XYZ file of C-alpha atoms in Angstrom:
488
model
C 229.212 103.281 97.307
C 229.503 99.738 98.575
C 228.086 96.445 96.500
C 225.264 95.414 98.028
C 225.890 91.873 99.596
C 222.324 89.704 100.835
C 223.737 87.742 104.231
C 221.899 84.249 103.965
C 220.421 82.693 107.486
C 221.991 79.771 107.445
C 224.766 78.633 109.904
C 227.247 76.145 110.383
C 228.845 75.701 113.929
C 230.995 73.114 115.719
C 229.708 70.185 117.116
C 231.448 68.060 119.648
C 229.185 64.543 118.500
C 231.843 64.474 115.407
C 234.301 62.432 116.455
C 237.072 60.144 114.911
C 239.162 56.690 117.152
C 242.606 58.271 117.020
C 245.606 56.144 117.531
C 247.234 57.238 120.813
C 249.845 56.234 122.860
C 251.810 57.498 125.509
C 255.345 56.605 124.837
C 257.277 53.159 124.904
C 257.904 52.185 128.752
C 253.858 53.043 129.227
C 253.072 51.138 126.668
C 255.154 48.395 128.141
C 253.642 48.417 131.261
C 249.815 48.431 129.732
C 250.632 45.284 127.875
C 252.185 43.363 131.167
C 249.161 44.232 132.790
C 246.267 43.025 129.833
C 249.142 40.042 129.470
C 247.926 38.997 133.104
C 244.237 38.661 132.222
C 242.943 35.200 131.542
C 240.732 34.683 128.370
C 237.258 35.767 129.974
C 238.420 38.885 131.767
C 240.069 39.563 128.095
C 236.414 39.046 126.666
C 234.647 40.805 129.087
C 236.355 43.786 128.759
C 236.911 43.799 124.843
C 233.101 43.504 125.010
C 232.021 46.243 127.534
C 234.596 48.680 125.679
C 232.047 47.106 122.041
C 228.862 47.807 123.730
C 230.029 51.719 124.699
C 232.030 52.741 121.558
C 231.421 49.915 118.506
C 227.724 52.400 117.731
C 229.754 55.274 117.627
C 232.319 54.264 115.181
C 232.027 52.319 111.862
C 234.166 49.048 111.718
C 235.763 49.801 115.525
C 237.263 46.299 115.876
C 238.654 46.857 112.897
C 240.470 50.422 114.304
C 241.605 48.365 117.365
C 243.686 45.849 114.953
C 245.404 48.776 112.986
C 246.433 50.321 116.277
C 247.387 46.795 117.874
C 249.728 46.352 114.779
C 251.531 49.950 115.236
C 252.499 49.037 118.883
C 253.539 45.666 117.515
C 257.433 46.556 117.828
C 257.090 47.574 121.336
C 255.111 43.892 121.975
C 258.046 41.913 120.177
C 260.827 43.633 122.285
C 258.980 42.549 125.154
C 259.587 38.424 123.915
C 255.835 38.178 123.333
C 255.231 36.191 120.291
C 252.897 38.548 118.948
C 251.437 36.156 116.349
C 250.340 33.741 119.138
C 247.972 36.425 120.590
C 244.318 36.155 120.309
C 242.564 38.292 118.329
C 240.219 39.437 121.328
C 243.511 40.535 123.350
C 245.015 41.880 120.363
C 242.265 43.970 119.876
C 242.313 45.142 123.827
C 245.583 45.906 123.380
C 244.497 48.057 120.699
C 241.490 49.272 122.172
C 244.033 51.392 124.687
C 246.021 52.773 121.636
C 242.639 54.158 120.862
C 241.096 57.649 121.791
C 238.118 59.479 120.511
C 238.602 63.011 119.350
C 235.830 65.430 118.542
C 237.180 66.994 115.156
C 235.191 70.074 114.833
C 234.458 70.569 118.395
C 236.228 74.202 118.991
C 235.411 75.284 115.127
C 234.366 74.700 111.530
C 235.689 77.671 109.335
C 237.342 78.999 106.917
C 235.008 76.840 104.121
C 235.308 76.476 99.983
C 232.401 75.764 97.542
C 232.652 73.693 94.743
C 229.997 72.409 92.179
C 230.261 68.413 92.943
C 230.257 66.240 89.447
C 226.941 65.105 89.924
C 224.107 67.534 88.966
C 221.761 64.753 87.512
C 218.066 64.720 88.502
C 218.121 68.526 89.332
C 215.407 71.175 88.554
C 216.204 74.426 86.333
C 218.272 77.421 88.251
C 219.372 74.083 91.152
C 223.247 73.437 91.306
C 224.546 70.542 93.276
C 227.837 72.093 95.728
C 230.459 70.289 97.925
C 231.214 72.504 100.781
C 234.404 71.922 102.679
C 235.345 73.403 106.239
C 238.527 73.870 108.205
C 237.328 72.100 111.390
C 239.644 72.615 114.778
C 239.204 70.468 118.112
C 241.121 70.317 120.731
C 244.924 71.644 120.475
C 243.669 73.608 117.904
C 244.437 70.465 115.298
C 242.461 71.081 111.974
C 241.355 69.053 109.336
C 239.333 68.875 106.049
C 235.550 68.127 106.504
C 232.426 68.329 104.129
C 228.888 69.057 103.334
C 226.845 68.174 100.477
C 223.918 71.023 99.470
C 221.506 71.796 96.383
C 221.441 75.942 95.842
C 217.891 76.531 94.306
C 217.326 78.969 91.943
C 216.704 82.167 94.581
C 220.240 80.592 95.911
C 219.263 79.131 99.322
C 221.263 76.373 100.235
C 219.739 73.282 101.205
C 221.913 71.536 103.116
C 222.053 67.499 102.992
C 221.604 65.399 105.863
C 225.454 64.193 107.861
C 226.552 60.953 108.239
C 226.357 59.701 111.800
C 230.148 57.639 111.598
C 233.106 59.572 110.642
C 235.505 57.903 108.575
C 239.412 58.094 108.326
C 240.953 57.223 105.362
C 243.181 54.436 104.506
C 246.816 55.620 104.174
C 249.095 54.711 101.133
C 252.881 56.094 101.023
C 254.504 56.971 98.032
C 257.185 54.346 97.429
C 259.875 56.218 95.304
C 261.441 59.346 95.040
C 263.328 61.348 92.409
C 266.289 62.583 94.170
C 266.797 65.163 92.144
C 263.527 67.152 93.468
C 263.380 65.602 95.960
C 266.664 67.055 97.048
C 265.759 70.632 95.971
C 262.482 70.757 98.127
C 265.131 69.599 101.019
C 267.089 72.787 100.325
C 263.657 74.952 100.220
C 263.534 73.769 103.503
C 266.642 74.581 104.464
C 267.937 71.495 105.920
C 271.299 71.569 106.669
C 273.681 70.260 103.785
C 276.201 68.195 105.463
C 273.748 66.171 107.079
C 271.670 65.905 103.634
C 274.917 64.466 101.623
C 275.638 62.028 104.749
C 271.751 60.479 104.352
C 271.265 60.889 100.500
C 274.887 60.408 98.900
C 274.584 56.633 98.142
C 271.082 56.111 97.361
C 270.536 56.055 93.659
C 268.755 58.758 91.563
C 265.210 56.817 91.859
C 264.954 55.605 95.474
C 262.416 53.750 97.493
C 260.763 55.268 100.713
C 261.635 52.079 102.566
C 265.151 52.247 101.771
C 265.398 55.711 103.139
C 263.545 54.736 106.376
C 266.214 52.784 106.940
C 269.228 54.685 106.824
C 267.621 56.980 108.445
C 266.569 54.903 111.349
C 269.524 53.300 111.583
C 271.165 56.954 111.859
C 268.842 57.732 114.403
C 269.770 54.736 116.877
C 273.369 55.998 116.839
C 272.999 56.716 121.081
C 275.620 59.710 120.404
C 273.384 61.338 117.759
C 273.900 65.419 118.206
C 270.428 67.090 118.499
C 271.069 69.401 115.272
C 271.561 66.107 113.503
C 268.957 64.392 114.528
C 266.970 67.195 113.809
C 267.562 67.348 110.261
C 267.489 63.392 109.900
C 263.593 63.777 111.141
C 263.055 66.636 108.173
C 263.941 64.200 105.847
C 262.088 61.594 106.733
C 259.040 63.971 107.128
C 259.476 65.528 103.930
C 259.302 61.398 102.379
C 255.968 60.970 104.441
C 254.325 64.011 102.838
C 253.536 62.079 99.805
C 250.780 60.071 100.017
C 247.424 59.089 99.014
C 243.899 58.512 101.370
C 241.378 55.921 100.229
C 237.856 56.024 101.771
C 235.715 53.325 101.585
C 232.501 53.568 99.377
C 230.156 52.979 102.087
C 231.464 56.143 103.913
C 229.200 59.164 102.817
C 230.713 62.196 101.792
C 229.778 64.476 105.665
C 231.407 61.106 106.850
C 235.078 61.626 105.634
C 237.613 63.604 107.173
C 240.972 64.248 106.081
C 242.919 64.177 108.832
C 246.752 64.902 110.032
C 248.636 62.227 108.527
C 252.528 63.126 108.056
C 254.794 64.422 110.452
C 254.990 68.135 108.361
C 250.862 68.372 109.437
C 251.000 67.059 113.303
C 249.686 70.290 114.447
C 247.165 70.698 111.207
C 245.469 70.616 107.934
C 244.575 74.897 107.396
C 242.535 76.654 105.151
C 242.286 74.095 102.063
C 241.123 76.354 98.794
C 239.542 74.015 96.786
C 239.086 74.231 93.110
C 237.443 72.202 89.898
C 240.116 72.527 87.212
C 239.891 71.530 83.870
C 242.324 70.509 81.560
C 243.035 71.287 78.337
C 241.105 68.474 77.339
C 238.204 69.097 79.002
C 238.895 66.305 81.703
C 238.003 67.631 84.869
C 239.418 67.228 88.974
C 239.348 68.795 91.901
C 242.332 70.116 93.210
C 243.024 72.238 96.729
C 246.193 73.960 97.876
C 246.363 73.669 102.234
C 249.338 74.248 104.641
C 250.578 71.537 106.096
C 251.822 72.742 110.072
C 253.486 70.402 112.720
C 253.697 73.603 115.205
C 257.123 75.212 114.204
C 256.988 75.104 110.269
C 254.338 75.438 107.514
C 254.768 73.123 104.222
C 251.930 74.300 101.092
C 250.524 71.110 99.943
C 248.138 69.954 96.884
C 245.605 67.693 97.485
C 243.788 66.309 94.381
C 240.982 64.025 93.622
C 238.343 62.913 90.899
C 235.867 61.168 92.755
C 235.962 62.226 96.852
C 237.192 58.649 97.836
C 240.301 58.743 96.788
C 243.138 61.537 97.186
C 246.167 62.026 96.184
C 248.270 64.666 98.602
C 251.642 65.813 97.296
C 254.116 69.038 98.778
C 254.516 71.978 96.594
C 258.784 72.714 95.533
C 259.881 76.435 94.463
C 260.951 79.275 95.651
C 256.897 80.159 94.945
C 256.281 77.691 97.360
C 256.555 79.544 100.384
C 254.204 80.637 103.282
C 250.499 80.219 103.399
C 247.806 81.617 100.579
C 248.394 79.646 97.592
C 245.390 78.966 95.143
C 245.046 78.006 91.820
C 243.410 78.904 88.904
C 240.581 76.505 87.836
C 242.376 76.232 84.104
C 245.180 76.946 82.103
C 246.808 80.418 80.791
C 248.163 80.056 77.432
C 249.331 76.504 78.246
C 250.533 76.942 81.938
C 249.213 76.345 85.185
C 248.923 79.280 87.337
C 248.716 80.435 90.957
C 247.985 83.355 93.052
C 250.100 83.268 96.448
C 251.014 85.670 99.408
C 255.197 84.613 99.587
C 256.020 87.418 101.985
C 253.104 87.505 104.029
C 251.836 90.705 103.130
C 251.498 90.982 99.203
C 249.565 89.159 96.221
C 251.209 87.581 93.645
C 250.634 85.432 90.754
C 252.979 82.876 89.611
C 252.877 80.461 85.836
C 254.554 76.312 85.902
C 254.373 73.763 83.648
C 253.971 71.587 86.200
C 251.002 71.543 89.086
C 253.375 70.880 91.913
C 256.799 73.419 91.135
C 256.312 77.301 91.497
C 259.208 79.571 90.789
C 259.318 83.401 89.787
C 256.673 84.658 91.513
C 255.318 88.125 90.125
C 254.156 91.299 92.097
C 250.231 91.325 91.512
C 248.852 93.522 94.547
C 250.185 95.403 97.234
C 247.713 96.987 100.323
C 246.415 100.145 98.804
C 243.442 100.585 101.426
C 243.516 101.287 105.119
C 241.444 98.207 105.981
C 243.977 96.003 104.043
C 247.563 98.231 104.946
C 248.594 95.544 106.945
C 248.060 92.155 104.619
C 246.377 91.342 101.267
C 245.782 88.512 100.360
C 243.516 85.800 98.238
C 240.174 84.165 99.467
C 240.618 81.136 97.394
C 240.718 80.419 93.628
C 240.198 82.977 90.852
C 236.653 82.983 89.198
C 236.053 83.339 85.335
C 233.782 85.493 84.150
C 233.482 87.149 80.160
C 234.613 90.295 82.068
C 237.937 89.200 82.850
C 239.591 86.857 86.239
C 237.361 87.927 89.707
C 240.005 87.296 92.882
C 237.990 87.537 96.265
C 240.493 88.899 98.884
C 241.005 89.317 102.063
C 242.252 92.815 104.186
C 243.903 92.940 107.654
C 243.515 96.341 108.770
C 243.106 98.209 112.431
C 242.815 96.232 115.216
C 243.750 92.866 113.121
C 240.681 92.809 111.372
C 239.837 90.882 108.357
C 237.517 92.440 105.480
C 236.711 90.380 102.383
C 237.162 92.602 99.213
C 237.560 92.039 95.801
C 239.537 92.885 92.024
C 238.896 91.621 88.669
C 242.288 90.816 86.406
C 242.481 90.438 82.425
C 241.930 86.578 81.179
C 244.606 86.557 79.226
C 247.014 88.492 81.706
C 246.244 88.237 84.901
C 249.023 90.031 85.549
C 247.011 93.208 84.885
C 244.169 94.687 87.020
C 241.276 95.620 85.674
C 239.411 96.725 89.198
C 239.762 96.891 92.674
C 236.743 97.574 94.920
C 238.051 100.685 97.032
C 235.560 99.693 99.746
C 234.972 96.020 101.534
C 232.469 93.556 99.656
C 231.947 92.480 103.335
C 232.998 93.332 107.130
C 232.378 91.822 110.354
C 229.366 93.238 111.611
C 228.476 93.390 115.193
C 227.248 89.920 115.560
C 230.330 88.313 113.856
C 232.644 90.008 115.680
C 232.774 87.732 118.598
C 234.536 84.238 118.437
C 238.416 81.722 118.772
C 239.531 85.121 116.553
C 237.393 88.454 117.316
C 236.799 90.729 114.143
C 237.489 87.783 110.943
C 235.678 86.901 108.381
C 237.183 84.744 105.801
C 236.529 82.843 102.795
C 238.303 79.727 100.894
C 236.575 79.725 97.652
C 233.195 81.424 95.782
C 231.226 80.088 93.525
C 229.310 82.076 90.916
C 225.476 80.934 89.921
C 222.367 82.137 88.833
C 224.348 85.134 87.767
C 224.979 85.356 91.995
C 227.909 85.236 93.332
C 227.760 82.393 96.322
C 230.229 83.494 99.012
C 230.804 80.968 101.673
C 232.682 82.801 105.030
C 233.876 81.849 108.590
C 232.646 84.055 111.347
C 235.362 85.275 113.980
C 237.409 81.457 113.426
C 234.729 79.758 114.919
C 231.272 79.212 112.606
C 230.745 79.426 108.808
C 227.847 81.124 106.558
C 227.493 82.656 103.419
C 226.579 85.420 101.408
C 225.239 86.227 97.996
C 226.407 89.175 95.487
C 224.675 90.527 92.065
C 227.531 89.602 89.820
C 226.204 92.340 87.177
C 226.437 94.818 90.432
C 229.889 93.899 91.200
C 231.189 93.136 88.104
C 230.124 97.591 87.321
C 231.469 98.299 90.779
C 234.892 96.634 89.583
C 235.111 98.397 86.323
C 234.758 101.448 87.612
C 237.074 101.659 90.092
C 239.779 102.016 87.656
């Protein structure tokens, strides 16, 4: 007999208003020939057209001038090799100049999916039975590039969501690089990769065991100039220097609301994409709290797992995972300690659940066979729905089945809190399935989920339709939490 899940009428689908300036350019010798042509424009014609390109875009964008500068300053090289004094510039042509590095793209205009719930830190001023929740959403636009969005919402005590009013300016963050490296790790994530050695040792040999990221971009560029470079070298010369630019932190400014940030491809290793972030609010042995999320990181031919980690939503911190653990996609973490040690759930070969124990938040190693598919509508994959959920009855795990036809079924298991290691239940049957009107979307036959809540004894089950739109659903934790038991 199946647990009896209540489908809420609430929907969130893409909308092609949301969209971010994103720096673009079309390669050196075009960018050449743009700037010879603004060079030939007197002062007015400069103006004029600075100020017709204002009057169209500056209400659609927070601070646009401002965008135009910061892409003006990444063509700057390109500018100086042309014997342009690039100081003497005025800062109406500068910001021209940057006005054509500049493209709007609508972030969420193919899908918003795959979404996470999280109680935010604020639950002042609310009524008895209200929780305050930070949804976040995988949202795709066009070449399928995804990034990290949000929504603000108040669950009221029959658990509708009422969702908060978005932001009409998107923001993207400020971006801060990590400026040193141990070499040590930083040399073992390298070898996770499976960069190739001899070219590692050539780059990394003489830099000392602390090294700056500038010191490194360097050498490498200076390898990279060498016109007889071999392709295989160069190659491996770019994964290094992609591997430094994974480290970094985004600042948003406080004047941004929360619907109006967007984490968005930053590094090289996450060109092609942010996916399927499983956020989390851990808390630390010391009852300091932050939220955490695990995402892949894809640039079109390889997937890095990442952790992303904040305590306010203005500032993040985003940092690559090391260990053999620290492979594929499907990582997510448990919102505290066991018996001292962070742990993890992951899906390493693609197919199986496991559970893995660090000391530290960031290196995974010895991963341990938790789940393999039992059920037909899972035989083909099994695999998490985002972070574990505590309950006095033991760890709850949402998962998620591939089956027939590649479809995905949401199911669920309940582990012991102080080995998770051990099942305690495993519903035999899918908590929930596409039905006929989810079944149609970018991915026929999906639903998915990045992260439950549980409140008002309910549990709050946020889930993308088909890869293309996002509800939820609500669960009777005392039903499910019998169904679990026995199943044994």
């Amino acid at each position: 007999m199946r647990v009896s899940v209540i489908r809420k009428n609430i929907k969130f689908t893409p909308d092609s208003k949301r969209v971010v300036a994103r720096y673009f350019v079309n390669g050196d010798e075009r960018t050449k020939q743009m700037v010879l042509r603004i060079m030939t424009l007197d002062d007015k014609q400069v103006l004029e057209t600075l100020e017709q390109t204002l009057r169209e875009f500056a209400r659609r964008h927070r601070n646009i001038s401002a965008i135009f500068l910061r892409h003006c300053e990444k063509v700057r090289d390109v500018i100086e090799s042309m014997q342009i004094d690039y100081e003497a510039l005025s800062l109406d042509r500068k910001m021209l100049i940057g006005s054509f590095c500049t493209m709007e793209y609508a972030i969420e205009s193919a899908a918003i999916f795959n979404p996470s719930i999280i109680e935010d830190f604020d639950q002042s001023g609310l009524e008895a039975g209200e929780k305050r929740v930070i949804i976040s959403f995988r949202a795709t636009g066009e070449g399928h590039i995804s990034s990290i969005v949000f929504r603000r919402g108040i669950l009221d005590r029959d658990n509708n969501l009422q969702v908060m009013k978005i932001g009409h300016n998107i923001d993207k963050a400020e971006i801060i690089h990590k400026s040193f490296f141990n070499k040590e790790r930083f040399l073992l994530k390298l070898s996770e990769m499976h960069t190739q050695d001899k070219y590692i040792t050539q780059i990394m040999q003489d830099l000392p065991d602390e090294f700056e990221y500038a010191v490194l971009k360097d050498v490498i560029n200076t390898a990279l100039s060498d016109p007889s470079i071999r392709e295989e070298r160069r190659t491996a010369l770019n994964e290094i220097f992609w591997l430094a630019k994974s480290f970094y932190d985004v600042e948003f400014k406080h004047d941004s609301d929360l619907t109006e940030r967007v984490i968005f491809p930053i590094s090289d290793s996450e060109s092609r994409g942010i996916e399927d972030a499983r956020f989390v609010r851990f808390t630390d042995d010391d009852g300091s709290s932050r939220v955490m999320a695990t995402y892949t990181a894809y640039n079109g031919h390889t997937i890095l797992p990442k952790l992303i980690s904040t305590e306010d939503f203005y500032t993040f911190r985003v940092m690559p995972l090391h260990g053999a653990g620290a492979q594929n996609k499907n990582l997510a973490l448990f919102p505290r300690k066991i018996k001292g040690k962070y742990a993890m759930l992951a899906r390493i070969d693609g197919v199986n659940n496991y559970i893995m124990y660090s000391d530290r938040v960031t290196q995974w190693n010895t991963p341990i066979l938790l789940q393999e598919p039992r059920y037909t509508w899972e035989f083909t994959q099994i695999g998490n729905c985002g972070s574990p959920l505590w309950t006095e009855e033991g760890w709850l795990v949402i998962t998620h089945g591939v089956g027939t036809m590649r479809r995905y079924c949401i199911g669920a298991s309940l582990f012991d809190l102080d080995d998770p290691s051990k099942e305690i239940g495993r519903l035999t049957e899918p908590l929930l399935s596409p039905l006929e009107d989810e079944r149609e979307g970018y991915v026929p036959n999906v639903v998915y989920s990045c992260g439950a809540i549980i409140h008002n004894n309910s549990l709050i089950l946020p889930y993308a339709v088909s890869d293309y739109s996002s509800t939820y659903a609500v669960v009777d934790m005392v039903e499910l939490l019998d169904a679990l038991k026995k199943s044994k």
